[in-house]
Each structure stands twice: as C-alpha cells, then as structure tokens.
Amino acid sequence: MRLSVCLLLVTLALCCYQANAVVCPALFSEISGFSFINEPVFKLKLAKYDAPPEAVAAILEVKKCTDQISLEKHLLIEKVQGKIAEKCDR
C-alpha cells in the first residue's frame, strides 16, 4: 500500500506541478510499463536511457516490490493515474 501511494505522489508531482500542466503521454506509458511488463522486457526499456548500473539495480529492486501487488490493485492504480492525467490536462 505505501509503495502505491508513493507512486501516485510522484505522478502528481511530475504531472501537476503547474495548474496548466499538460501530461506527457510517454510518462504514463513508462509508469504503466513499470507496473505491467515483466522484468526482462523492463530491462530492455531501461537500456534506452543508458542509466548507471546502480540506478538500474535500484529500479529493478523497486519493481520486484511492485510486482507483488495484485493485478486488481495495479488496475486500480492505473485508473487513478488516468484520473490524475485528466485533471492535469484541463
């Protein structure tokens, strides 16, 4: 539960920092990918950023935690993120 709340707060911070902010579709694509794709595919997505190995290891460790969240909760998080995007795009 705590990790999902943190993820939502980060989403809010990145998307709604201004009253007239427009949400970048790529951001939600990345967040959805983090939640729904498996680790080997996610590693390939991370490779395009050429991040340091320590950063990749850290994000994969967080992913292992989020992968333990049930599909039902992942879908609920996705729904809330969609509502955040709607409010930020206004």
PDB file of N, CA and C in Angstrom:
ATOM      1  N   MET A   1       0.822  -1.188   0.000  1.00  0.00           N
ATOM      2  CA  MET A   1       0.000   0.000   0.000  1.00  0.00           C
ATOM      3  C   MET A   1       0.866   1.253   0.000  1.00  0.00           C
ATOM      4  N   ARG A   2       1.894   1.302   0.800  1.00  0.00           N
ATOM      5  CA  ARG A   2       2.722   2.501   0.880  1.00  0.00           C
ATOM      6  C   ARG A   2       3.403   2.817  -0.445  1.00  0.00           C
ATOM      7  N   LEU A   3       3.888   1.777  -1.132  1.00  0.00           N
ATOM      8  CA  LEU A   3       4.581   1.999  -2.393  1.00  0.00           C
ATOM      9  C   LEU A   3       3.640   2.571  -3.444  1.00  0.00           C
ATOM     10  N   SER A   4       2.396   2.086  -3.487  1.00  0.00           N
ATOM     11  CA  SER A   4       1.453   2.611  -4.473  1.00  0.00           C
ATOM     12  C   SER A   4       1.125   4.075  -4.195  1.00  0.00           C
ATOM     13  N   VAL A   5       1.040   4.448  -2.931  1.00  0.00           N
ATOM     14  CA  VAL A   5       0.792   5.850  -2.590  1.00  0.00           C
ATOM     15  C   VAL A   5       1.972   6.705  -3.036  1.00  0.00           C
ATOM     16  N   CYS A   6       3.195   6.212  -2.821  1.00  0.00           N
ATOM     17  CA  CYS A   6       4.387   6.946  -3.264  1.00  0.00           C
ATOM     18  C   CYS A   6       4.381   7.125  -4.774  1.00  0.00           C
ATOM     19  N   LEU A   7       4.019   6.070  -5.501  1.00  0.00           N
ATOM     20  CA  LEU A   7       3.977   6.141  -6.961  1.00  0.00           C
ATOM     21  C   LEU A   7       2.963   7.192  -7.410  1.00  0.00           C
ATOM     22  N   LEU A   8       1.821   7.246  -6.757  1.00  0.00           N
ATOM     23  CA  LEU A   8       0.822   8.249  -7.116  1.00  0.00           C
ATOM     24  C   LEU A   8       1.307   9.659  -6.797  1.00  0.00           C
ATOM     25  N   LEU A   9       1.991   9.825  -5.685  1.00  0.00           N
ATOM     26  CA  LEU A   9       2.513  11.150  -5.340  1.00  0.00           C
ATOM     27  C   LEU A   9       3.565  11.611  -6.333  1.00  0.00           C
ATOM     28  N   VAL A  10       4.412  10.694  -6.776  1.00  0.00           N
ATOM     29  CA  VAL A  10       5.415  11.043  -7.787  1.00  0.00           C
ATOM     30  C   VAL A  10       4.727  11.428  -9.082  1.00  0.00           C
ATOM     31  N   THR A  11       3.689  10.685  -9.452  1.00  0.00           N
ATOM     32  CA  THR A  11       2.933  11.004 -10.661  1.00  0.00           C
ATOM     33  C   THR A  11       2.337  12.410 -10.563  1.00  0.00           C
ATOM     34  N   LEU A  12       1.757  12.713  -9.423  1.00  0.00           N
ATOM     35  CA  LEU A  12       1.191  14.051  -9.232  1.00  0.00           C
ATOM     36  C   LEU A  12       2.264  15.127  -9.324  1.00  0.00           C
ATOM     37  N   ALA A  13       3.398  14.864  -8.697  1.00  0.00           N
ATOM     38  CA  ALA A  13       4.475  15.858  -8.702  1.00  0.00           C
ATOM     39  C   ALA A  13       4.993  16.108 -10.110  1.00  0.00           C
ATOM     40  N   LEU A  14       5.123  15.050 -10.901  1.00  0.00           N
ATOM     41  CA  LEU A  14       5.661  15.195 -12.249  1.00  0.00           C
ATOM     42  C   LEU A  14       4.650  15.789 -13.222  1.00  0.00           C
ATOM     43  N   CYS A  15       3.384  15.517 -12.995  1.00  0.00           N
ATOM     44  CA  CYS A  15       2.374  15.930 -13.967  1.00  0.00           C
ATOM     45  C   CYS A  15       1.657  17.222 -13.620  1.00  0.00           C
ATOM     46  N   CYS A  16       1.498  17.494 -12.366  1.00  0.00           N
ATOM     47  CA  CYS A  16       0.632  18.609 -11.968  1.00  0.00           C
ATOM     48  C   CYS A  16       1.389  19.674 -11.190  1.00  0.00           C
ATOM     49  N   TYR A  17       2.599  19.935 -11.568  1.00  0.00           N
ATOM     50  CA  TYR A  17       3.374  20.925 -10.841  1.00  0.00           C
ATOM     51  C   TYR A  17       2.897  22.342 -11.127  1.00  0.00           C
ATOM     52  N   GLN A  18       2.150  22.523 -12.207  1.00  0.00           N
ATOM     53  CA  GLN A  18       1.550  23.812 -12.517  1.00  0.00           C
ATOM     54  C   GLN A  18       0.073  23.594 -12.782  1.00  0.00           C
ATOM     55  N   ALA A  19      -0.714  24.618 -12.587  1.00  0.00           N
ATOM     56  CA  ALA A  19      -2.156  24.489 -12.798  1.00  0.00           C
ATOM     57  C   ALA A  19      -2.494  24.212 -14.256  1.00  0.00           C
ATOM     58  N   ASN A  20      -1.632  24.633 -15.170  1.00  0.00           N
ATOM     59  CA  ASN A  20      -1.918  24.443 -16.589  1.00  0.00           C
ATOM     60  C   ASN A  20      -0.992  23.405 -17.232  1.00  0.00           C
ATOM     61  N   ALA A  21      -0.462  22.496 -16.438  1.00  0.00           N
ATOM     62  CA  ALA A  21       0.470  21.494 -16.960  1.00  0.00           C
ATOM     63  C   ALA A  21      -0.254  20.523 -17.894  1.00  0.00           C
ATOM     64  N   VAL A  22       0.443  20.073 -18.906  1.00  0.00           N
ATOM     65  CA  VAL A  22      -0.065  19.060 -19.818  1.00  0.00           C
ATOM     66  C   VAL A  22       0.733  17.796 -19.576  1.00  0.00           C
ATOM     67  N   VAL A  23       0.024  16.693 -19.370  1.00  0.00           N
ATOM     68  CA  VAL A  23       0.681  15.429 -19.046  1.00  0.00           C
ATOM     69  C   VAL A  23       1.302  14.842 -20.311  1.00  0.00           C
ATOM     70  N   CYS A  24       2.535  14.473 -20.201  1.00  0.00           N
ATOM     71  CA  CYS A  24       3.231  13.834 -21.306  1.00  0.00           C
ATOM     72  C   CYS A  24       2.769  12.376 -21.402  1.00  0.00           C
ATOM     73  N   PRO A  25       2.241  11.957 -22.538  1.00  0.00           N
ATOM     74  CA  PRO A  25       1.777  10.571 -22.678  1.00  0.00           C
ATOM     75  C   PRO A  25       2.894   9.548 -22.443  1.00  0.00           C
ATOM     76  N   ALA A  26       4.116   9.919 -22.756  1.00  0.00           N
ATOM     77  CA  ALA A  26       5.230   8.985 -22.550  1.00  0.00           C
ATOM     78  C   ALA A  26       5.424   8.671 -21.070  1.00  0.00           C
ATOM     79  N   LEU A  27       5.142   9.649 -20.203  1.00  0.00           N
ATOM     80  CA  LEU A  27       5.281   9.415 -18.767  1.00  0.00           C
ATOM     81  C   LEU A  27       4.341   8.308 -18.314  1.00  0.00           C
ATOM     82  N   PHE A  28       3.084   8.375 -18.716  1.00  0.00           N
ATOM     83  CA  PHE A  28       2.140   7.341 -18.306  1.00  0.00           C
ATOM     84  C   PHE A  28       2.457   6.008 -18.961  1.00  0.00           C
ATOM     85  N   SER A  29       3.008   6.051 -20.140  1.00  0.00           N
ATOM     86  CA  SER A  29       3.443   4.812 -20.777  1.00  0.00           C
ATOM     87  C   SER A  29       4.546   4.144 -19.957  1.00  0.00           C
ATOM     88  N   GLU A  30       5.487   4.951 -19.489  1.00  0.00           N
ATOM     89  CA  GLU A  30       6.584   4.410 -18.676  1.00  0.00           C
ATOM     90  C   GLU A  30       6.067   3.878 -17.339  1.00  0.00           C
ATOM     91  N   ILE A  31       5.162   4.616 -16.715  1.00  0.00           N
ATOM     92  CA  ILE A  31       4.620   4.176 -15.431  1.00  0.00           C
ATOM     93  C   ILE A  31       3.814   2.887 -15.605  1.00  0.00           C
ATOM     94  N   SER A  32       3.028   2.808 -16.665  1.00  0.00           N
ATOM     95  CA  SER A  32       2.267   1.583 -16.928  1.00  0.00           C
ATOM     96  C   SER A  32       3.203   0.417 -17.207  1.00  0.00           C
ATOM     97  N   GLY A  33       4.239   0.685 -17.964  1.00  0.00           N
ATOM     98  CA  GLY A  33       5.217  -0.364 -18.245  1.00  0.00           C
ATOM     99  C   GLY A  33       5.862  -0.865 -16.979  1.00  0.00           C
ATOM    100  N   PHE A  34       6.162   0.045 -16.083  1.00  0.00           N
ATOM    101  CA  PHE A  34       6.752  -0.339 -14.803  1.00  0.00           C
ATOM    102  C   PHE A  34       5.823  -1.279 -14.049  1.00  0.00           C
ATOM    103  N   SER A  35       4.531  -1.033 -14.143  1.00  0.00           N
ATOM    104  CA  SER A  35       3.557  -1.834 -13.401  1.00  0.00           C
ATOM    105  C   SER A  35       3.204  -3.155 -14.073  1.00  0.00           C
ATOM    106  N   PHE A  36       3.192  -3.186 -15.401  1.00  0.00           N
ATOM    107  CA  PHE A  36       2.577  -4.337 -16.072  1.00  0.00           C
ATOM    108  C   PHE A  36       3.511  -5.222 -16.890  1.00  0.00           C
ATOM    109  N   ILE A  37       4.717  -4.787 -17.211  1.00  0.00           N
ATOM    110  CA  ILE A  37       5.574  -5.669 -18.012  1.00  0.00           C
ATOM    111  C   ILE A  37       6.540  -6.424 -17.117  1.00  0.00           C
ATOM    112  N   ASN A  38       7.016  -7.566 -17.623  1.00  0.00           N
ATOM    113  CA  ASN A  38       7.904  -8.388 -16.810  1.00  0.00           C
ATOM    114  C   ASN A  38       9.323  -7.813 -16.789  1.00  0.00           C
ATOM    115  N   GLU A  39      10.132  -8.340 -15.885  1.00  0.00           N
ATOM    116  CA  GLU A  39      11.455  -7.767 -15.637  1.00  0.00           C
ATOM    117  C   GLU A  39      12.384  -7.785 -16.856  1.00  0.00           C
ATOM    118  N   PRO A  40      12.488  -8.889 -17.606  1.00  0.00           N
ATOM    119  CA  PRO A  40      13.398  -8.864 -18.766  1.00  0.00           C
ATOM    120  C   PRO A  40      13.034  -7.791 -19.804  1.00  0.00           C
ATOM    121  N   VAL A  41      11.758  -7.619 -20.052  1.00  0.00           N
ATOM    122  CA  VAL A  41      11.318  -6.597 -21.014  1.00  0.00           C
ATOM    123  C   VAL A  41      11.574  -5.203 -20.437  1.00  0.00           C
ATOM    124  N   PHE A  42      11.351  -5.055 -19.138  1.00  0.00           N
ATOM    125  CA  PHE A  42      11.592  -3.769 -18.498  1.00  0.00           C
ATOM    126  C   PHE A  42      13.071  -3.404 -18.552  1.00  0.00           C
ATOM    127  N   LYS A  43      13.950  -4.384 -18.405  1.00  0.00           N
ATOM    128  CA  LYS A  43      15.393  -4.131 -18.510  1.00  0.00           C
ATOM    129  C   LYS A  43      15.735  -3.586 -19.893  1.00  0.00           C
ATOM    130  N   LEU A  44      15.098  -4.135 -20.924  1.00  0.00           N
ATOM    131  CA  LEU A  44      15.331  -3.641 -22.283  1.00  0.00           C
ATOM    132  C   LEU A  44      14.849  -2.197 -22.434  1.00  0.00           C
ATOM    133  N   LYS A  45      13.714  -1.877 -21.831  1.00  0.00           N
ATOM    134  CA  LYS A  45      13.219  -0.491 -21.882  1.00  0.00           C
ATOM    135  C   LYS A  45      14.167   0.452 -21.160  1.00  0.00           C
ATOM    136  N   LEU A  46      14.733  -0.015 -20.040  1.00  0.00           N
ATOM    137  CA  LEU A  46      15.673   0.818 -19.283  1.00  0.00           C
ATOM    138  C   LEU A  46      16.962   1.069 -20.058  1.00  0.00           C
ATOM    139  N   ALA A  47      17.348   0.135 -20.886  1.00  0.00           N
ATOM    140  CA  ALA A  47      18.611   0.246 -21.622  1.00  0.00           C
ATOM    141  C   ALA A  47      18.654   1.497 -22.498  1.00  0.00           C
ATOM    142  N   LYS A  48      17.499   1.963 -22.973  1.00  0.00           N
ATOM    143  CA  LYS A  48      17.486   3.140 -23.853  1.00  0.00           C
ATOM    144  C   LYS A  48      17.901   4.410 -23.127  1.00  0.00           C
ATOM    145  N   TYR A  49      17.868   4.403 -21.784  1.00  0.00           N
ATOM    146  CA  TYR A  49      18.255   5.578 -21.012  1.00  0.00           C
ATOM    147  C   TYR A  49      19.731   5.592 -20.651  1.00  0.00           C
ATOM    148  N   ASP A  50      20.420   4.490 -20.894  1.00  0.00           N
ATOM    149  CA  ASP A  50      21.849   4.375 -20.600  1.00  0.00           C
ATOM    150  C   ASP A  50      22.151   4.808 -19.157  1.00  0.00           C
ATOM    151  N   ALA A  51      21.334   4.307 -18.238  1.00  0.00           N
ATOM    152  CA  ALA A  51      21.489   4.643 -16.819  1.00  0.00           C
ATOM    153  C   ALA A  51      22.650   3.860 -16.207  1.00  0.00           C
ATOM    154  N   PRO A  52      23.247   4.385 -15.150  1.00  0.00           N
ATOM    155  CA  PRO A  52      24.323   3.657 -14.467  1.00  0.00           C
ATOM    156  C   PRO A  52      23.788   2.330 -13.899  1.00  0.00           C
ATOM    157  N   PRO A  53      24.640   1.323 -13.826  1.00  0.00           N
ATOM    158  CA  PRO A  53      24.191   0.008 -13.320  1.00  0.00           C
ATOM    159  C   PRO A  53      23.556   0.078 -11.924  1.00  0.00           C
ATOM    160  N   GLU A  54      24.059   0.977 -11.076  1.00  0.00           N
ATOM    161  CA  GLU A  54      23.496   1.097  -9.725  1.00  0.00           C
ATOM    162  C   GLU A  54      22.043   1.574  -9.785  1.00  0.00           C
ATOM    163  N   ALA A  55      21.764   2.498 -10.687  1.00  0.00           N
ATOM    164  CA  ALA A  55      20.403   3.016 -10.826  1.00  0.00           C
ATOM    165  C   ALA A  55      19.476   1.934 -11.375  1.00  0.00           C
ATOM    166  N   VAL A  56      19.967   1.168 -12.343  1.00  0.00           N
ATOM    167  CA  VAL A  56      19.167   0.084 -12.910  1.00  0.00           C
ATOM    168  C   VAL A  56      18.869  -0.954 -11.835  1.00  0.00           C
ATOM    169  N   ALA A  57      19.871  -1.311 -11.045  1.00  0.00           N
ATOM    170  CA  ALA A  57      19.680  -2.289  -9.971  1.00  0.00           C
ATOM    171  C   ALA A  57      18.652  -1.781  -8.954  1.00  0.00           C
ATOM    172  N   ALA A  58      18.712  -0.496  -8.645  1.00  0.00           N
ATOM    173  CA  ALA A  58      17.775   0.083  -7.674  1.00  0.00           C
ATOM    174  C   ALA A  58      16.346   0.044  -8.198  1.00  0.00           C
ATOM    175  N   ILE A  59      16.140   0.426  -9.456  1.00  0.00           N
ATOM    176  CA  ILE A  59      14.776   0.435 -10.000  1.00  0.00           C
ATOM    177  C   ILE A  59      14.240  -0.981 -10.145  1.00  0.00           C
ATOM    178  N   LEU A  60      15.105  -1.933 -10.462  1.00  0.00           N
ATOM    179  CA  LEU A  60      14.661  -3.326 -10.552  1.00  0.00           C
ATOM    180  C   LEU A  60      14.297  -3.881  -9.177  1.00  0.00           C
ATOM    181  N   GLU A  61      14.973  -3.417  -8.152  1.00  0.00           N
ATOM    182  CA  GLU A  61      14.620  -3.845  -6.797  1.00  0.00           C
ATOM    183  C   GLU A  61      13.245  -3.303  -6.410  1.00  0.00           C
ATOM    184  N   VAL A  62      12.977  -2.046  -6.771  1.00  0.00           N
ATOM    185  CA  VAL A  62      11.651  -1.472  -6.516  1.00  0.00           C
ATOM    186  C   VAL A  62      10.603  -2.218  -7.321  1.00  0.00           C
ATOM    187  N   LYS A  63      10.935  -2.569  -8.568  1.00  0.00           N
ATOM    188  CA  LYS A  63       9.993  -3.303  -9.419  1.00  0.00           C
ATOM    189  C   LYS A  63       9.630  -4.646  -8.802  1.00  0.00           C
ATOM    190  N   LYS A  64      10.603  -5.315  -8.184  1.00  0.00           N
ATOM    191  CA  LYS A  64      10.307  -6.593  -7.525  1.00  0.00           C
ATOM    192  C   LYS A  64       9.252  -6.404  -6.445  1.00  0.00           C
ATOM    193  N   CYS A  65       9.308  -5.288  -5.746  1.00  0.00           N
ATOM    194  CA  CYS A  65       8.296  -4.998  -4.715  1.00  0.00           C
ATOM    195  C   CYS A  65       6.937  -4.737  -5.351  1.00  0.00           C
ATOM    196  N   THR A  66       6.913  -3.918  -6.392  1.00  0.00           N
ATOM    197  CA  THR A  66       5.627  -3.585  -7.018  1.00  0.00           C
ATOM    198  C   THR A  66       5.026  -4.784  -7.740  1.00  0.00           C
ATOM    199  N   ASP A  67       5.862  -5.710  -8.183  1.00  0.00           N
ATOM    200  CA  ASP A  67       5.346  -6.912  -8.843  1.00  0.00           C
ATOM    201  C   ASP A  67       4.560  -7.796  -7.878  1.00  0.00           C
ATOM    202  N   GLN A  68       4.720  -7.581  -6.585  1.00  0.00           N
ATOM    203  CA  GLN A  68       3.985  -8.357  -5.592  1.00  0.00           C
ATOM    204  C   GLN A  68       2.575  -7.809  -5.359  1.00  0.00           C
ATOM    205  N   ILE A  69       2.292  -6.625  -5.895  1.00  0.00           N
ATOM    206  CA  ILE A  69       0.954  -6.056  -5.780  1.00  0.00           C
ATOM    207  C   ILE A  69       0.028  -6.832  -6.707  1.00  0.00           C
ATOM    208  N   SER A  70      -1.169  -7.123  -6.248  1.00  0.00           N
ATOM    209  CA  SER A  70      -2.114  -7.897  -7.046  1.00  0.00           C
ATOM    210  C   SER A  70      -2.513  -7.139  -8.316  1.00  0.00           C
ATOM    211  N   LEU A  71      -2.949  -7.887  -9.320  1.00  0.00           N
ATOM    212  CA  LEU A  71      -3.389  -7.281 -10.574  1.00  0.00           C
ATOM    213  C   LEU A  71      -4.544  -6.313 -10.324  1.00  0.00           C
ATOM    214  N   GLU A  72      -5.423  -6.686  -9.424  1.00  0.00           N
ATOM    215  CA  GLU A  72      -6.561  -5.823  -9.098  1.00  0.00           C
ATOM    216  C   GLU A  72      -6.083  -4.454  -8.600  1.00  0.00           C
ATOM    217  N   LYS A  73      -5.075  -4.458  -7.742  1.00  0.00           N
ATOM    218  CA  LYS A  73      -4.536  -3.195  -7.206  1.00  0.00           C
ATOM    219  C   LYS A  73      -3.786  -2.418  -8.294  1.00  0.00           C
ATOM    220  N   HIS A  74      -3.067  -3.141  -9.171  1.00  0.00           N
ATOM    221  CA  HIS A  74      -2.376  -2.471 -10.287  1.00  0.00           C
ATOM    222  C   HIS A  74      -3.386  -1.747 -11.173  1.00  0.00           C
ATOM    223  N   LEU A  75      -4.499  -2.410 -11.457  1.00  0.00           N
ATOM    224  CA  LEU A  75      -5.523  -1.793 -12.301  1.00  0.00           C
ATOM    225  C   LEU A  75      -6.151  -0.582 -11.614  1.00  0.00           C
ATOM    226  N   LEU A  76      -6.310  -0.666 -10.302  1.00  0.00           N
ATOM    227  CA  LEU A  76      -6.845   0.468  -9.549  1.00  0.00           C
ATOM    228  C   LEU A  76      -5.879   1.653  -9.601  1.00  0.00           C
ATOM    229  N   ILE A  77      -4.593   1.377  -9.456  1.00  0.00           N
ATOM    230  CA  ILE A  77      -3.573   2.428  -9.557  1.00  0.00           C
ATOM    231  C   ILE A  77      -3.610   3.064 -10.946  1.00  0.00           C
ATOM    232  N   GLU A  78      -3.719   2.228 -11.971  1.00  0.00           N
ATOM    233  CA  GLU A  78      -3.782   2.722 -13.348  1.00  0.00           C
ATOM    234  C   GLU A  78      -4.998   3.632 -13.545  1.00  0.00           C
ATOM    235  N   LYS A  79      -6.116   3.248 -12.960  1.00  0.00           N
ATOM    236  CA  LYS A  79      -7.340   4.046 -13.069  1.00  0.00           C
ATOM    237  C   LYS A  79      -7.154   5.415 -12.407  1.00  0.00           C
ATOM    238  N   VAL A  80      -6.548   5.426 -11.229  1.00  0.00           N
ATOM    239  CA  VAL A  80      -6.307   6.683 -10.522  1.00  0.00           C
ATOM    240  C   VAL A  80      -5.344   7.563 -11.315  1.00  0.00           C
ATOM    241  N   GLN A  81      -4.318   6.962 -11.906  1.00  0.00           N
ATOM    242  CA  GLN A  81      -3.377   7.734 -12.721  1.00  0.00           C
ATOM    243  C   GLN A  81      -4.077   8.357 -13.915  1.00  0.00           C
ATOM    244  N   GLY A  82      -5.024   7.643 -14.486  1.00  0.00           N
ATOM    245  CA  GLY A  82      -5.808   8.200 -15.589  1.00  0.00           C
ATOM    246  C   GLY A  82      -6.616   9.411 -15.150  1.00  0.00           C
ATOM    247  N   LYS A  83      -7.194   9.334 -13.948  1.00  0.00           N
ATOM    248  CA  LYS A  83      -7.953  10.470 -13.425  1.00  0.00           C
ATOM    249  C   LYS A  83      -7.036  11.658 -13.158  1.00  0.00           C
ATOM    250  N   ILE A  84      -5.825  11.373 -12.674  1.00  0.00           N
ATOM    251  CA  ILE A  84      -4.850  12.449 -12.447  1.00  0.00           C
ATOM    252  C   ILE A  84      -4.526  13.128 -13.776  1.00  0.00           C
ATOM    253  N   ALA A  85      -4.318  12.320 -14.805  1.00  0.00           N
ATOM    254  CA  ALA A  85      -3.987  12.878 -16.126  1.00  0.00           C
ATOM    255  C   ALA A  85      -5.114  13.756 -16.644  1.00  0.00           C
ATOM    256  N   GLU A  86      -6.352  13.315 -16.450  1.00  0.00           N
ATOM    257  CA  GLU A  86      -7.497  14.119 -16.899  1.00  0.00           C
ATOM    258  C   GLU A  86      -7.515  15.482 -16.206  1.00  0.00           C
ATOM    259  N   LYS A  87      -7.293  15.481 -14.901  1.00  0.00           N
ATOM    260  CA  LYS A  87      -7.311  16.744 -14.152  1.00  0.00           C
ATOM    261  C   LYS A  87      -6.147  17.649 -14.538  1.00  0.00           C
ATOM    262  N   CYS A  88      -5.001  17.056 -14.813  1.00  0.00           N
ATOM    263  CA  CYS A  88      -3.824  17.849 -15.160  1.00  0.00           C
ATOM    264  C   CYS A  88      -3.932  18.424 -16.581  1.00  0.00           C
ATOM    265  N   ASP A  89      -4.637  17.747 -17.452  1.00  0.00           N
ATOM    266  CA  ASP A  89      -4.749  18.193 -18.843  1.00  0.00           C
ATOM    267  C   ASP A  89      -5.783  19.297 -19.031  1.00  0.00           C
ATOM    268  N   ARG A  90      -6.523  19.610 -18.021  1.00  0.00           N
ATOM    269  CA  ARG A  90      -7.553  20.663 -18.142  1.00  0.00           C
ATOM    270  C   ARG A  90      -6.951  22.022 -18.174  1.00  0.00           C
TER     271      ARG A  90
END
